[in-house]
PDB file of C-alpha atoms in Angstrom:
ATOM      1  CA  MET A   2      -0.015   0.025   0.127  1.00  0.00           C
ATOM      2  CA  SER A   3       1.267   3.309  -1.033  1.00  0.00           C
ATOM      3  CA  ALA A   4       1.552   6.309   0.823  1.00  0.00           C
ATOM      4  CA  ASP A   5      -1.202   7.749  -1.478  1.00  0.00           C
ATOM      5  CA  ASP A   6      -3.441   4.682  -0.352  1.00  0.00           C
ATOM      6  CA  VAL A   7      -2.704   5.369   3.123  1.00  0.00           C
ATOM      7  CA  ALA A   8      -3.912   8.961   2.962  1.00  0.00           C
ATOM      8  CA  ARG A   9      -7.035   7.855   1.306  1.00  0.00           C
ATOM      9  CA  VAL A  10      -8.044   5.623   4.003  1.00  0.00           C
ATOM     10  CA  PHE A  11      -7.232   8.182   6.687  1.00  0.00           C
ATOM     11  CA  ALA A  12      -9.718  10.431   4.777  1.00  0.00           C
ATOM     12  CA  ILE A  13     -12.747   8.274   5.027  1.00  0.00           C
ATOM     13  CA  GLU A  14     -14.920   9.944   6.807  1.00  0.00           C
ATOM     14  CA  ASP A  15     -17.338   7.131   8.361  1.00  0.00           C
ATOM     15  CA  LYS A  16     -15.348   5.340  11.034  1.00  0.00           C
ATOM     16  CA  VAL A  17     -16.921   1.800  10.243  1.00  0.00           C
ATOM     17  CA  GLU A  18     -15.789   2.139   6.356  1.00  0.00           C
ATOM     18  CA  ARG A  19     -12.044   3.547   7.555  1.00  0.00           C
ATOM     19  CA  LEU A  20     -11.929   0.649   9.761  1.00  0.00           C
ATOM     20  CA  LYS A  21     -12.928  -2.011   7.080  1.00  0.00           C
ATOM     21  CA  ALA A  22     -10.535  -0.121   4.484  1.00  0.00           C
ATOM     22  CA  ALA A  23      -7.445  -0.168   7.014  1.00  0.00           C
ATOM     23  CA  THR A  24      -8.323  -3.995   7.804  1.00  0.00           C
ATOM     24  CA  ASP A  25      -8.332  -4.488   4.076  1.00  0.00           C
ATOM     25  CA  GLY A  26      -4.893  -2.532   3.427  1.00  0.00           C
ATOM     26  CA  VAL A  27      -3.479  -4.303   6.376  1.00  0.00           C
ATOM     27  CA  ALA A  28      -4.084  -7.725   4.902  1.00  0.00           C
ATOM     28  CA  ALA A  29      -2.775  -6.734   1.668  1.00  0.00           C
ATOM     29  CA  ALA A  30       0.295  -5.369   3.220  1.00  0.00           C
ATOM     30  CA  GLN A  31       1.034  -8.650   5.066  1.00  0.00           C
ATOM     31  CA  GLN A  32       0.480 -10.586   1.504  1.00  0.00           C
ATOM     32  CA  THR A  33       3.038  -8.711   0.126  1.00  0.00           C
ATOM     33  CA  ILE A  34       5.274  -8.910   3.123  1.00  0.00           C
ATOM     34  CA  ASN A  35       4.748 -12.541   2.686  1.00  0.00           C
ATOM     35  CA  GLU A  36       5.539 -13.011  -0.690  1.00  0.00           C
ATOM     36  CA  LEU A  37       8.799 -10.300  -0.704  1.00  0.00           C
ATOM     37  CA  THR A  38      10.204 -12.235   2.433  1.00  0.00           C
ATOM     38  CA  ARG A  39       9.564 -15.741   0.688  1.00  0.00           C
ATOM     39  CA  ILE A  40      11.567 -14.246  -2.576  1.00  0.00           C
ATOM     40  CA  ARG A  41      13.965 -13.386  -0.135  1.00  0.00           C
ATOM     41  CA  ARG A  42      14.760 -16.478   1.402  1.00  0.00           C
ATOM     42  CA  ALA A  43      14.653 -18.276  -1.703  1.00  0.00           C
ATOM     43  CA  VAL A  44      17.369 -15.948  -3.251  1.00  0.00           C
ATOM     44  CA  ILE A  45      19.630 -16.410  -0.412  1.00  0.00           C
ATOM     45  CA  ARG A  46      19.435 -19.673  -0.676  1.00  0.00           C
ATOM     46  CA  GLU A  47      20.527 -19.851  -3.960  1.00  0.00           C
ATOM     47  CA  LEU A  48      23.455 -18.049  -3.238  1.00  0.00           C
ATOM     48  CA  HIS A  49      24.727 -20.052  -0.796  1.00  0.00           C
ATOM     49  CA  ALA A  50      24.446 -22.952  -2.831  1.00  0.00           C
ATOM     50  CA  ASP A  51      26.615 -20.993  -5.248  1.00  0.00           C
ATOM     51  CA  GLY A  52      29.021 -21.043  -2.507  1.00  0.00           C
ATOM     52  CA  TRP A  53      28.287 -17.489  -1.461  1.00  0.00           C
ATOM     53  CA  THR A  54      29.588 -16.789   2.142  1.00  0.00           C
ATOM     54  CA  PHE A  55      26.817 -15.244   4.403  1.00  0.00           C
ATOM     55  CA  ALA A  56      29.016 -12.350   4.829  1.00  0.00           C
ATOM     56  CA  ARG A  57      29.125 -11.760   1.293  1.00  0.00           C
ATOM     57  CA  ILE A  58      25.502 -12.062   0.907  1.00  0.00           C
ATOM     58  CA  GLY A  59      25.099  -9.734   3.557  1.00  0.00           C
ATOM     59  CA  ALA A  60      27.509  -7.307   1.945  1.00  0.00           C
ATOM     60  CA  ALA A  61      25.460  -7.198  -1.166  1.00  0.00           C
ATOM     61  CA  ALA A  62      22.314  -6.527   0.542  1.00  0.00           C
ATOM     62  CA  GLY A  63      23.407  -3.889   2.775  1.00  0.00           C
ATOM     63  CA  LEU A  64      22.505  -5.946   5.858  1.00  0.00           C
ATOM     64  CA  SER A  65      24.934  -7.663   8.188  1.00  0.00           C
ATOM     65  CA  ARG A  66      25.905 -11.440   8.069  1.00  0.00           C
ATOM     66  CA  ALA A  67      24.269 -12.168  11.627  1.00  0.00           C
ATOM     67  CA  ARG A  68      21.045 -10.445  10.065  1.00  0.00           C
ATOM     68  CA  ILE A  69      21.023 -12.213   6.782  1.00  0.00           C
ATOM     69  CA  HIS A  70      21.776 -15.701   8.300  1.00  0.00           C
ATOM     70  CA  GLN A  71      18.497 -14.331  10.880  1.00  0.00           C
ATOM     71  CA  VAL A  72      16.451 -13.587   7.899  1.00  0.00           C
ATOM     72  CA  SER A  73      17.120 -16.795   5.669  1.00  0.00           C
ATOM     73  CA  THR A  74      15.237 -19.101   8.676  1.00  0.00           C
ATOM     74  CA  GLN A  75      12.027 -16.581   8.996  1.00  0.00           C
ATOM     75  CA  GLY A  76       8.869 -16.170   7.018  1.00  0.00           C
ATOM     76  CA  PRO A  77       7.066 -18.165   4.401  1.00  0.00           C
ATOM     77  CA  VAL A  78       9.293 -21.310   3.208  1.00  0.00           C
ATOM     78  CA  PRO A  79      11.119 -20.840  -0.469  1.00  0.00           C
ATOM     79  CA  GLU A  80       9.628 -23.651  -1.620  1.00  0.00           C
ATOM     80  CA  GLY A  81       6.500 -22.162  -1.872  1.00  0.00           C
ATOM     81  CA  LEU A  82       7.408 -20.725  -4.772  1.00  0.00           C
ATOM     82  CA  PHE A  83       6.271 -24.021  -6.435  1.00  0.00           C
ATOM     83  CA  PHE A  84       2.415 -22.452  -6.376  1.00  0.00           C
ATOM     84  CA  GLY A  85       3.928 -19.142  -7.845  1.00  0.00           C
ATOM     85  CA  HIS A  86       2.704 -15.824  -6.239  1.00  0.00           C
ATOM     86  CA  GLY A  87       0.204 -13.653  -5.502  1.00  0.00           C
ATOM     87  CA  SER A  88      -3.311 -14.670  -4.095  1.00  0.00           C
ATOM     88  CA  LEU A  89      -4.018 -18.407  -5.313  1.00  0.00           C
ATOM     89  CA  THR A  90      -7.501 -19.678  -5.992  1.00  0.00           C
ATOM     90  CA  VAL A  91      -8.528 -23.461  -5.683  1.00  0.00           C
ATOM     91  CA  LEU A  92     -10.979 -24.260  -8.450  1.00  0.00           C
ATOM     92  CA  ALA A  93     -12.884 -27.604  -7.957  1.00  0.00           C
ATOM     93  CA  PRO A  94     -16.397 -29.454  -9.428  1.00  0.00           C
ATOM     94  CA  GLU A  95     -19.441 -28.524  -7.743  1.00  0.00           C
ATOM     95  CA  VAL A  96     -20.738 -32.244  -6.714  1.00  0.00           C
ATOM     96  CA  ARG A  97     -24.058 -31.594  -4.851  1.00  0.00           C
ATOM     97  CA  ALA A  98     -25.083 -35.573  -4.603  1.00  0.00           C
ATOM     98  CA  GLY A  99     -23.618 -38.649  -5.320  1.00  0.00           C
ATOM     99  CA  ARG A 100     -20.345 -39.515  -7.002  1.00  0.00           C
ATOM    100  CA  LEU A 101     -18.943 -37.685 -10.508  1.00  0.00           C
ATOM    101  CA  LEU A 102     -16.591 -39.334 -12.498  1.00  0.00           C
ATOM    102  CA  GLY A 103     -13.173 -37.206 -12.270  1.00  0.00           C
ATOM    103  CA  ALA A 104     -14.067 -35.429  -9.286  1.00  0.00           C
ATOM    104  CA  PRO A 105     -11.971 -35.250  -6.025  1.00  0.00           C
ATOM    105  CA  ASP A 106     -12.545 -36.302  -2.779  1.00  0.00           C
ATOM    106  CA  PRO A 107     -14.797 -33.745  -1.271  1.00  0.00           C
ATOM    107  CA  ALA A 108     -12.602 -32.686   1.383  1.00  0.00           C
ATOM    108  CA  ALA A 109      -9.842 -32.191  -1.096  1.00  0.00           C
ATOM    109  CA  ALA A 110     -10.366 -28.308  -1.961  1.00  0.00           C
ATOM    110  CA  GLN A 111     -10.279 -27.075   1.752  1.00  0.00           C
ATOM    111  CA  ARG A 112      -7.445 -29.483   2.659  1.00  0.00           C
ATOM    112  CA  LEU A 113      -5.388 -27.549  -0.416  1.00  0.00           C
ATOM    113  CA  ALA A 114      -6.521 -24.193   0.589  1.00  0.00           C
ATOM    114  CA  GLU A 115      -5.547 -24.373   4.479  1.00  0.00           C
ATOM    115  CA  LEU A 116      -1.889 -26.023   2.928  1.00  0.00           C
ATOM    116  CA  LEU A 117      -1.909 -22.958   0.611  1.00  0.00           C
ATOM    117  CA  ARG A 118      -2.461 -20.442   3.833  1.00  0.00           C
ATOM    118  CA  GLN A 119      -0.142 -22.437   5.983  1.00  0.00           C
ATOM    119  CA  LEU A 120       2.441 -21.429   3.453  1.00  0.00           C
ATOM    120  CA  GLY A 121       1.518 -17.335   3.550  1.00  0.00           C
ATOM    121  CA  PHE A 122      -0.864 -17.484   0.391  1.00  0.00           C
ATOM    122  CA  ALA A 123      -3.918 -15.931   0.441  1.00  0.00           C
ATOM    123  CA  ALA A 124      -6.174 -18.678  -0.778  1.00  0.00           C
ATOM    124  CA  THR A 125      -9.802 -18.973  -1.701  1.00  0.00           C
ATOM    125  CA  VAL A 126     -12.162 -21.938  -2.963  1.00  0.00           C
ATOM    126  CA  GLU A 127     -14.440 -21.738  -5.918  1.00  0.00           C
ATOM    127  CA  THR A 128     -16.499 -24.230  -7.871  1.00  0.00           C
ATOM    128  CA  PHE A 129     -17.259 -24.876 -11.160  1.00  0.00           C
ATOM    129  CA  ALA A 130     -20.271 -26.753 -12.957  1.00  0.00           C
ATOM    130  CA  PRO A 131     -19.283 -30.146 -14.583  1.00  0.00           C
ATOM    131  CA  GLY A 132     -19.750 -30.396 -18.318  1.00  0.00           C
ATOM    132  CA  ARG A 133     -19.634 -26.728 -18.874  1.00  0.00           C
ATOM    133  CA  PRO A 134     -16.495 -24.673 -19.921  1.00  0.00           C
ATOM    134  CA  VAL A 135     -14.262 -23.089 -17.180  1.00  0.00           C
ATOM    135  CA  ASP A 136     -12.182 -19.788 -17.627  1.00  0.00           C
ATOM    136  CA  LEU A 137      -8.820 -20.824 -17.204  1.00  0.00           C
ATOM    137  CA  ASN A 138      -7.026 -17.696 -18.126  1.00  0.00           C
ATOM    138  CA  ARG A 139      -6.909 -16.336 -14.412  1.00  0.00           C
ATOM    139  CA  ASP A 140      -3.497 -15.888 -12.472  1.00  0.00           C
ATOM    140  CA  GLY A 141      -3.048 -18.317  -9.467  1.00  0.00           C
ATOM    141  CA  LEU A 142      -5.425 -21.025 -10.213  1.00  0.00           C
ATOM    142  CA  VAL A 143      -5.159 -24.612  -8.967  1.00  0.00           C
ATOM    143  CA  ILE A 144      -7.731 -26.805 -10.111  1.00  0.00           C
ATOM    144  CA  LEU A 145      -8.910 -30.105  -8.667  1.00  0.00           C
ATOM    145  CA  GLY A 146      -9.999 -32.548 -11.072  1.00  0.00           C
ATOM    146  CA  GLY A 147     -10.182 -34.264 -14.391  1.00  0.00           C
ATOM    147  CA  PRO A 148     -10.622 -33.892 -17.949  1.00  0.00           C
ATOM    148  CA  GLU A 149     -13.947 -35.836 -17.407  1.00  0.00           C
ATOM    149  CA  LEU A 150     -15.132 -32.710 -16.110  1.00  0.00           C
ATOM    150  CA  SER A 151     -15.049 -29.881 -18.601  1.00  0.00           C
ATOM    151  CA  PRO A 152     -14.269 -29.623 -22.195  1.00  0.00           C
ATOM    152  CA  SER A 153     -11.848 -26.546 -20.763  1.00  0.00           C
ATOM    153  CA  LEU A 154      -9.997 -29.277 -18.591  1.00  0.00           C
ATOM    154  CA  ARG A 155      -9.730 -31.342 -21.706  1.00  0.00           C
ATOM    155  CA  GLN A 156      -8.299 -29.113 -23.812  1.00  0.00           C
ATOM    156  CA  LEU A 157      -5.813 -28.412 -20.714  1.00  0.00           C
ATOM    157  CA  VAL A 158      -4.323 -31.657 -20.491  1.00  0.00           C
ATOM    158  CA  VAL A 159      -3.773 -32.427 -24.284  1.00  0.00           C
ATOM    159  CA  ALA A 160      -1.056 -29.930 -23.809  1.00  0.00           C
ATOM    160  CA  ASP A 161       1.307 -32.419 -21.674  1.00  0.00           C
ATOM    161  CA  PRO A 162       3.697 -33.509 -24.142  1.00  0.00           C
ATOM    162  CA  ARG A 163       4.817 -36.938 -21.665  1.00  0.00           C
ATOM    163  CA  LEU A 164       1.501 -37.850 -19.704  1.00  0.00           C
ATOM    164  CA  ARG A 165      -2.094 -38.653 -21.475  1.00  0.00           C
ATOM    165  CA  ARG A 166      -4.712 -40.158 -20.462  1.00  0.00           C
ATOM    166  CA  THR A 167      -5.607 -43.723 -22.445  1.00  0.00           C
ATOM    167  CA  VAL A 168      -7.710 -46.945 -22.623  1.00  0.00           C
ATOM    168  CA  THR A 169      -5.964 -49.976 -24.060  1.00  0.00           C
ATOM    169  CA  ARG A 170      -8.619 -52.331 -25.221  1.00  0.00           C
ATOM    170  CA  ALA A 171     -11.908 -51.341 -27.183  1.00  0.00           C
ATOM    171  CA  GLY A 172     -14.691 -50.726 -24.612  1.00  0.00           C
ATOM    172  CA  ASP A 173     -12.121 -50.773 -21.649  1.00  0.00           C
ATOM    173  CA  THR A 174     -13.342 -47.528 -19.463  1.00  0.00           C
ATOM    174  CA  ARG A 175     -10.554 -47.925 -16.774  1.00  0.00           C
ATOM    175  CA  ARG A 176      -9.090 -44.819 -16.370  1.00  0.00           C
ATOM    176  CA  GLY A 177      -5.255 -44.549 -16.865  1.00  0.00           C
ATOM    177  CA  ILE A 178      -2.171 -42.681 -17.622  1.00  0.00           C
ATOM    178  CA  GLU A 179       0.409 -43.093 -20.468  1.00  0.00           C
ATOM    179  CA  ASP A 180       4.203 -42.222 -20.189  1.00  0.00           C
ATOM    180  CA  ARG A 181       4.522 -41.830 -23.762  1.00  0.00           C
ATOM    181  CA  ALA A 182       8.295 -41.651 -23.736  1.00  0.00           C
ATOM    182  CA  ALA A 183       8.492 -44.826 -21.275  1.00  0.00           C
ATOM    183  CA  ARG A 184       5.881 -46.788 -23.218  1.00  0.00           C
ATOM    184  CA  ARG A 185       3.975 -47.674 -20.037  1.00  0.00           C
ATOM    185  CA  VAL A 186       0.464 -47.201 -18.994  1.00  0.00           C
ATOM    186  CA  TYR A 187      -0.211 -46.701 -15.331  1.00  0.00           C
ATOM    187  CA  ARG A 188      -3.405 -47.844 -13.465  1.00  0.00           C
ATOM    188  CA  PRO A 189      -4.563 -48.369 -10.283  1.00  0.00           C
ATOM    189  CA  GLY A 190      -4.903 -51.569  -8.718  1.00  0.00           C
ATOM    190  CA  GLY A 191      -2.939 -54.020  -6.976  1.00  0.00           C
ATOM    191  CA  GLY A 192      -3.404 -56.266  -3.980  1.00  0.00           C
ATOM    192  CA  GLU A 193      -4.152 -53.289  -1.454  1.00  0.00           C
ATOM    193  CA  PRO A 194      -6.436 -50.085  -1.989  1.00  0.00           C
ATOM    194  CA  HIS A 195      -4.214 -48.315  -4.582  1.00  0.00           C
ATOM    195  CA  ASP A 196      -4.437 -45.194  -6.737  1.00  0.00           C
ATOM    196  CA  ILE A 197      -2.422 -42.971  -8.841  1.00  0.00           C
ATOM    197  CA  ALA A 198      -2.850 -38.897  -8.832  1.00  0.00           C
ATOM    198  CA  TYR A 199      -1.598 -36.787 -12.043  1.00  0.00           C
ATOM    199  CA  LEU A 200       0.042 -33.334 -11.070  1.00  0.00           C
ATOM    200  CA  ALA A 201       0.969 -30.540 -13.728  1.00  0.00           C
ATOM    201  CA  ARG A 202       1.842 -27.340 -14.583  1.00  0.00           C
ATOM    202  CA  LEU A 203       0.527 -26.446 -17.797  1.00  0.00           C
ATOM    203  CA  PRO A 204       0.232 -23.382 -19.499  1.00  0.00           C
ATOM    204  CA  ARG A 205      -3.406 -21.530 -19.933  1.00  0.00           C
ATOM    205  CA  PRO A 206      -5.352 -21.514 -23.131  1.00  0.00           C
ATOM    206  CA  ASP A 207      -4.152 -18.158 -23.892  1.00  0.00           C
ATOM    207  CA  ARG A 208      -0.284 -18.857 -23.739  1.00  0.00           C
ATOM    208  CA  ARG A 209      -0.250 -15.725 -20.851  1.00  0.00           C
ATOM    209  CA  GLY A 210       0.611 -17.707 -17.586  1.00  0.00           C
ATOM    210  CA  SER A 211       0.040 -21.513 -16.065  1.00  0.00           C
ATOM    211  CA  VAL A 212      -2.035 -23.213 -14.145  1.00  0.00           C
ATOM    212  CA  MET A 213      -1.545 -26.393 -11.738  1.00  0.00           C
ATOM    213  CA  LEU A 214      -3.670 -29.286 -12.072  1.00  0.00           C
ATOM    214  CA  ILE A 215      -4.306 -32.041  -9.363  1.00  0.00           C
ATOM    215  CA  ASP A 216      -6.386 -34.886 -10.474  1.00  0.00           C
ATOM    216  CA  GLY A 217      -6.681 -38.482  -8.649  1.00  0.00           C
ATOM    217  CA  LEU A 218      -8.037 -40.905 -10.488  1.00  0.00           C
ATOM    218  CA  HIS A 219     -10.515 -42.011  -7.895  1.00  0.00           C
ATOM    219  CA  PRO A 220     -10.975 -39.708  -4.893  1.00  0.00           C
ATOM    220  CA  PRO A 221      -8.201 -41.245  -2.540  1.00  0.00           C
ATOM    221  CA  GLY A 222      -6.230 -39.823  -5.246  1.00  0.00           C
ATOM    222  CA  SER A 223      -6.324 -36.156  -4.660  1.00  0.00           C
ATOM    223  CA  LEU A 224      -6.067 -36.597  -1.198  1.00  0.00           C
ATOM    224  CA  GLY A 225      -2.806 -38.285  -1.786  1.00  0.00           C
ATOM    225  CA  ALA A 226      -1.285 -35.582  -3.907  1.00  0.00           C
ATOM    226  CA  ILE A 227      -2.461 -32.932  -1.500  1.00  0.00           C
ATOM    227  CA  ARG A 228      -0.139 -35.256   1.230  1.00  0.00           C
ATOM    228  CA  LEU A 229       2.734 -35.121  -1.099  1.00  0.00           C
ATOM    229  CA  LEU A 230       2.486 -31.469  -1.601  1.00  0.00           C
ATOM    230  CA  THR A 231       2.401 -31.462   2.052  1.00  0.00           C
ATOM    231  CA  THR A 232       5.670 -33.599   2.646  1.00  0.00           C
ATOM    232  CA  ARG A 233       7.654 -33.354   0.180  1.00  0.00           C
ATOM    233  CA  LEU A 234       7.172 -29.568  -1.377  1.00  0.00           C
ATOM    234  CA  SER A 235      10.604 -28.991  -1.623  1.00  0.00           C
ATOM    235  CA  THR A 236      11.523 -32.058  -3.590  1.00  0.00           C
ATOM    236  CA  LEU A 237       8.905 -31.109  -6.082  1.00  0.00           C
ATOM    237  CA  HIS A 238      10.271 -27.349  -6.252  1.00  0.00           C
ATOM    238  CA  GLU A 239      13.806 -28.634  -6.525  1.00  0.00           C
ATOM    239  CA  ARG A 240      13.023 -30.664  -9.637  1.00  0.00           C
ATOM    240  CA  ALA A 241       9.909 -28.601 -11.044  1.00  0.00           C
ATOM    241  CA  GLY A 242      10.858 -25.002 -10.102  1.00  0.00           C
ATOM    242  CA  THR A 243       8.519 -22.872 -11.963  1.00  0.00           C
ATOM    243  CA  HIS A 244       8.625 -24.608 -15.407  1.00  0.00           C
ATOM    244  CA  LEU A 245       5.994 -26.125 -16.642  1.00  0.00           C
ATOM    245  CA  PHE A 246       5.872 -30.170 -15.572  1.00  0.00           C
ATOM    246  CA  SER A 247       3.912 -33.266 -14.832  1.00  0.00           C
ATOM    247  CA  VAL A 248       3.959 -36.191 -12.604  1.00  0.00           C
ATOM    248  CA  LEU A 249       2.178 -38.811 -11.571  1.00  0.00           C
ATOM    249  CA  ILE A 250       1.843 -39.838  -7.448  1.00  0.00           C
ATOM    250  CA  ALA A 251       1.583 -43.413  -6.372  1.00  0.00           C
ATOM    251  CA  VAL A 252      -1.014 -43.392  -3.399  1.00  0.00           C
ATOM    252  CA  ARG A 253      -2.161 -45.818  -0.659  1.00  0.00           C
ATOM    253  CA  TYR A 254      -5.252 -45.275   0.948  1.00  0.00           C
ATOM    254  CA  ASP A 255      -7.159 -47.015   3.929  1.00  0.00           C
ATOM    255  CA  ARG A 256     -10.289 -48.691   2.511  1.00  0.00           C
ATOM    256  CA  THR A 257     -12.646 -47.881   5.167  1.00  0.00           C
ATOM    257  CA  THR A 258     -12.062 -44.058   5.323  1.00  0.00           C
ATOM    258  CA  GLY A 259     -10.736 -43.261   1.975  1.00  0.00           C
ATOM    259  CA  GLU A 260      -7.643 -41.283   3.458  1.00  0.00           C
ATOM    260  CA  PRO A 261      -3.973 -41.552   2.216  1.00  0.00           C
ATOM    261  CA  VAL A 262      -1.686 -43.777   4.036  1.00  0.00           C
ATOM    262  CA  ASP A 263       1.358 -43.113   1.922  1.00  0.00           C
ATOM    263  CA  ALA A 264       2.069 -40.999  -1.243  1.00  0.00           C
ATOM    264  CA  ASP A 265       5.675 -41.135  -3.197  1.00  0.00           C
ATOM    265  CA  LEU A 266       6.493 -40.258  -6.833  1.00  0.00           C
ATOM    266  CA  LEU A 267       5.895 -42.996  -9.372  1.00  0.00           C
ATOM    267  CA  THR A 268       7.427 -41.449 -12.155  1.00  0.00           C
ATOM    268  CA  PRO A 269      10.219 -38.753 -12.315  1.00  0.00           C
ATOM    269  CA  VAL A 270       9.173 -35.138 -12.548  1.00  0.00           C
ATOM    270  CA  TYR A 271       8.933 -34.281 -16.251  1.00  0.00           C
ATOM    271  CA  ARG A 272       9.837 -31.205 -17.291  1.00  0.00           C
ATOM    272  CA  HIS A 273       7.880 -29.948 -20.471  1.00  0.00           C
ATOM    273  CA  GLU A 274      10.681 -28.876 -23.079  1.00  0.00           C
ATOM    274  CA  THR A 275      10.078 -28.481 -26.373  1.00  0.00           C
ATOM    275  CA  ASP A 276      10.382 -31.529 -28.144  1.00  0.00           C
ATOM    276  CA  PRO A 277       7.985 -31.617 -31.637  1.00  0.00           C
ATOM    277  CA  LYS A 278       8.437 -35.442 -31.865  1.00  0.00           C
ATOM    278  CA  LEU A 279       7.330 -36.163 -28.079  1.00  0.00           C
ATOM    279  CA  VAL A 280       4.118 -33.723 -28.649  1.00  0.00           C
ATOM    280  CA  THR A 281       2.777 -35.374 -31.974  1.00  0.00           C
ATOM    281  CA  THR A 282       3.724 -38.961 -32.273  1.00  0.00           C
ATOM    282  CA  ARG A 283       1.044 -41.261 -30.954  1.00  0.00           C
ATOM    283  CA  ILE A 284       2.428 -44.312 -28.965  1.00  0.00           C
ATOM    284  CA  ARG A 285       0.566 -47.125 -29.806  1.00  0.00           C
ATOM    285  CA  PRO A 286      -0.176 -49.317 -26.352  1.00  0.00           C
TER     286      PRO A 286
END
């Protein structure tokens, strides 16, 4: 908030409106502080990894060595940059009754929003009507759900050059995902409850940014993906950074509750590089 913004709040005559404006301004200022603190911690970490001492970093920043060491451990964690910056919106399908193919677990949206808030983001939850187009050309979107839920999501996942939805036989409607380069199809199954989740950062339709997509092949998969984001965010950030990427997650869950008991990377974290053959070649299963 600039000095002019503060002056405008101060000039509001109605006391209640002035209180509301000041409260909103404090929240916005705190969010800005969170973002800048996260960026500062990330830069310090990167410079230190490059061999810079805290004394050298402090000298470059105009701070003491002790102060640099202190701020390197304070505030939102640097790996939160995996989600980007600014306010975030968790977008999930509206499911009023029964199960809907491609829909996440009903608890997933609020659980993900809470994780984002713990990381220092301003996060809200929105719903969209299944079966209809969705506006994906917005900043800060994290989407829960699969391509069955909207033509917009189907268009989104087609942009993934590494992983794609597939069926292996005529009439086989089981959901699966193919690693196109490895020529392997992953499907849920096994001797114990097991699901697969798809996690990706993909280009927006307008190519002016990206959106993140979390899609469990069944509802427990979405919760498993959030569990992995909670426990191994630093690993994901280290391997994907802010690049476009996709990865599959293996999720074991409790058969009675549907709650994940373990989640781990099933494939490498694939950064999406420009590879025309990878994008256009169709690999037969």
